[in-house]
Amino acid sequence: MKVPPEQIQDVDRPELTETFVDSMTLSSFDGAAARLTFTVLRMQDPQPGRPAQFKRYPVCRMVLTPEAVVELFNRLNQMMGALQKLGLVKIEP
């Protein structure tokens, strides 16, 4: 549903916790919704003489409407532009 911005009031929820994510393992789009699974790697207890072992855990699953996917894409493009200006990212054609 398209709602004019002047009819929307943002409400903060300080009790909402942040979730750290270091990877995205699953994404799909079925024509009606995009499903994204965000994950984090956690190192297991080290074992002498063995390389470090990690497990990947899901920490957040998001389901987005097509409109929300477009908005996310646009905002990520803005962020990438800012990172490029700072020299942290090189965008290649």
Short mmCIF file of C-alpha atoms in Angstrom, two decimals:
data_model
loop_
_atom_site.label_atom_id
_atom_site.label_comp_id
_atom_site.label_asym_id
_atom_site.label_seq_id
_atom_site.Cartn_x
_atom_site.Cartn_y
_atom_site.Cartn_z
CA MET A 1 0.00 0.00 0.00
CA LYS A 2 1.40 3.37 -1.00
CA VAL A 3 0.93 5.91 1.81
CA PRO A 4 1.93 9.57 1.38
CA PRO A 5 4.96 10.44 3.58
CA GLU A 6 3.05 13.25 5.32
CA GLN A 7 0.64 10.64 6.71
CA ILE A 8 3.41 8.61 8.34
CA GLN A 9 4.82 9.24 11.81
CA ASP A 10 8.02 7.38 12.78
CA VAL A 11 7.92 5.81 16.25
CA ASP A 12 11.13 4.71 17.99
CA ARG A 13 11.24 1.48 20.00
CA PRO A 14 14.31 1.67 22.29
CA GLU A 15 13.65 -1.86 23.61
CA LEU A 16 14.30 -3.30 20.14
CA THR A 17 17.76 -4.88 20.18
CA GLU A 18 20.28 -4.70 17.37
CA THR A 19 21.32 -7.88 15.62
CA PHE A 20 24.87 -8.35 14.35
CA VAL A 21 25.12 -10.05 10.95
CA ASP A 22 28.26 -11.00 9.02
CA SER A 23 26.73 -12.86 6.10
CA MET A 24 23.57 -13.64 4.20
CA THR A 25 23.05 -17.29 3.35
CA LEU A 26 19.65 -17.55 1.72
CA SER A 27 17.58 -15.25 -0.39
CA SER A 28 14.63 -15.97 -2.60
CA PHE A 29 11.87 -14.10 -4.37
CA ASP A 30 8.60 -15.77 -5.27
CA GLY A 31 6.99 -12.82 -7.05
CA ALA A 32 5.15 -11.65 -3.93
CA ALA A 33 7.87 -11.47 -1.28
CA ALA A 34 11.63 -11.60 -0.89
CA ARG A 35 12.95 -13.78 1.89
CA LEU A 36 16.38 -13.02 3.34
CA THR A 37 18.21 -15.05 5.98
CA PHE A 38 21.04 -13.24 7.76
CA THR A 39 23.65 -15.26 9.60
CA VAL A 40 26.69 -14.98 11.84
CA LEU A 41 29.78 -17.19 12.13
CA ARG A 42 30.76 -18.32 15.60
CA MET A 43 34.08 -19.96 16.34
CA GLN A 44 33.93 -23.27 18.19
CA ASP A 45 36.20 -24.14 21.09
CA PRO A 46 39.74 -24.50 19.69
CA GLN A 47 41.18 -28.01 19.52
CA PRO A 48 44.96 -28.40 19.71
CA GLY A 49 46.53 -29.30 16.36
CA ARG A 50 43.33 -28.62 14.38
CA PRO A 51 42.38 -25.58 12.34
CA ALA A 52 39.72 -23.31 13.79
CA GLN A 53 36.19 -24.59 13.29
CA PHE A 54 33.15 -22.36 12.83
CA LYS A 55 29.40 -22.79 12.81
CA ARG A 56 27.01 -20.52 10.95
CA TYR A 57 23.83 -19.54 12.81
CA PRO A 58 20.77 -17.73 11.47
CA VAL A 59 20.16 -14.55 13.47
CA CYS A 60 17.42 -12.84 11.47
CA ARG A 61 14.91 -13.80 8.79
CA MET A 62 13.28 -10.97 6.89
CA VAL A 63 10.38 -11.13 4.48
CA LEU A 64 10.00 -8.04 2.30
CA THR A 65 7.36 -6.86 -0.13
CA PRO A 66 8.62 -5.97 -3.62
CA GLU A 67 8.25 -2.28 -2.68
CA ALA A 68 10.41 -2.77 0.41
CA VAL A 69 13.05 -4.57 -1.72
CA VAL A 70 13.19 -1.56 -4.06
CA GLU A 71 13.50 0.81 -1.08
CA LEU A 72 16.26 -1.35 0.44
CA PHE A 73 18.08 -1.40 -2.91
CA ASN A 74 17.88 2.39 -3.22
CA ARG A 75 19.13 2.98 0.32
CA LEU A 76 21.97 0.50 -0.10
CA ASN A 77 22.96 2.31 -3.31
CA GLN A 78 23.10 5.56 -1.33
CA MET A 79 25.30 3.89 1.29
CA MET A 80 27.60 2.44 -1.35
CA GLY A 81 27.98 5.92 -2.84
CA ALA A 82 28.94 7.31 0.57
CA LEU A 83 31.45 4.46 1.12
CA GLN A 84 32.89 5.10 -2.33
CA LYS A 85 33.37 8.81 -1.53
CA LEU A 86 35.24 7.80 1.64
CA GLY A 87 37.47 5.51 -0.42
CA LEU A 88 36.34 2.40 1.44
CA VAL A 89 34.75 0.81 -1.62
CA LYS A 90 35.59 0.80 -5.29
CA ILE A 91 32.52 0.34 -7.46
CA GLU A 92 33.32 -1.40 -10.73
CA PRO A 93 31.03 -1.31 -13.79
#
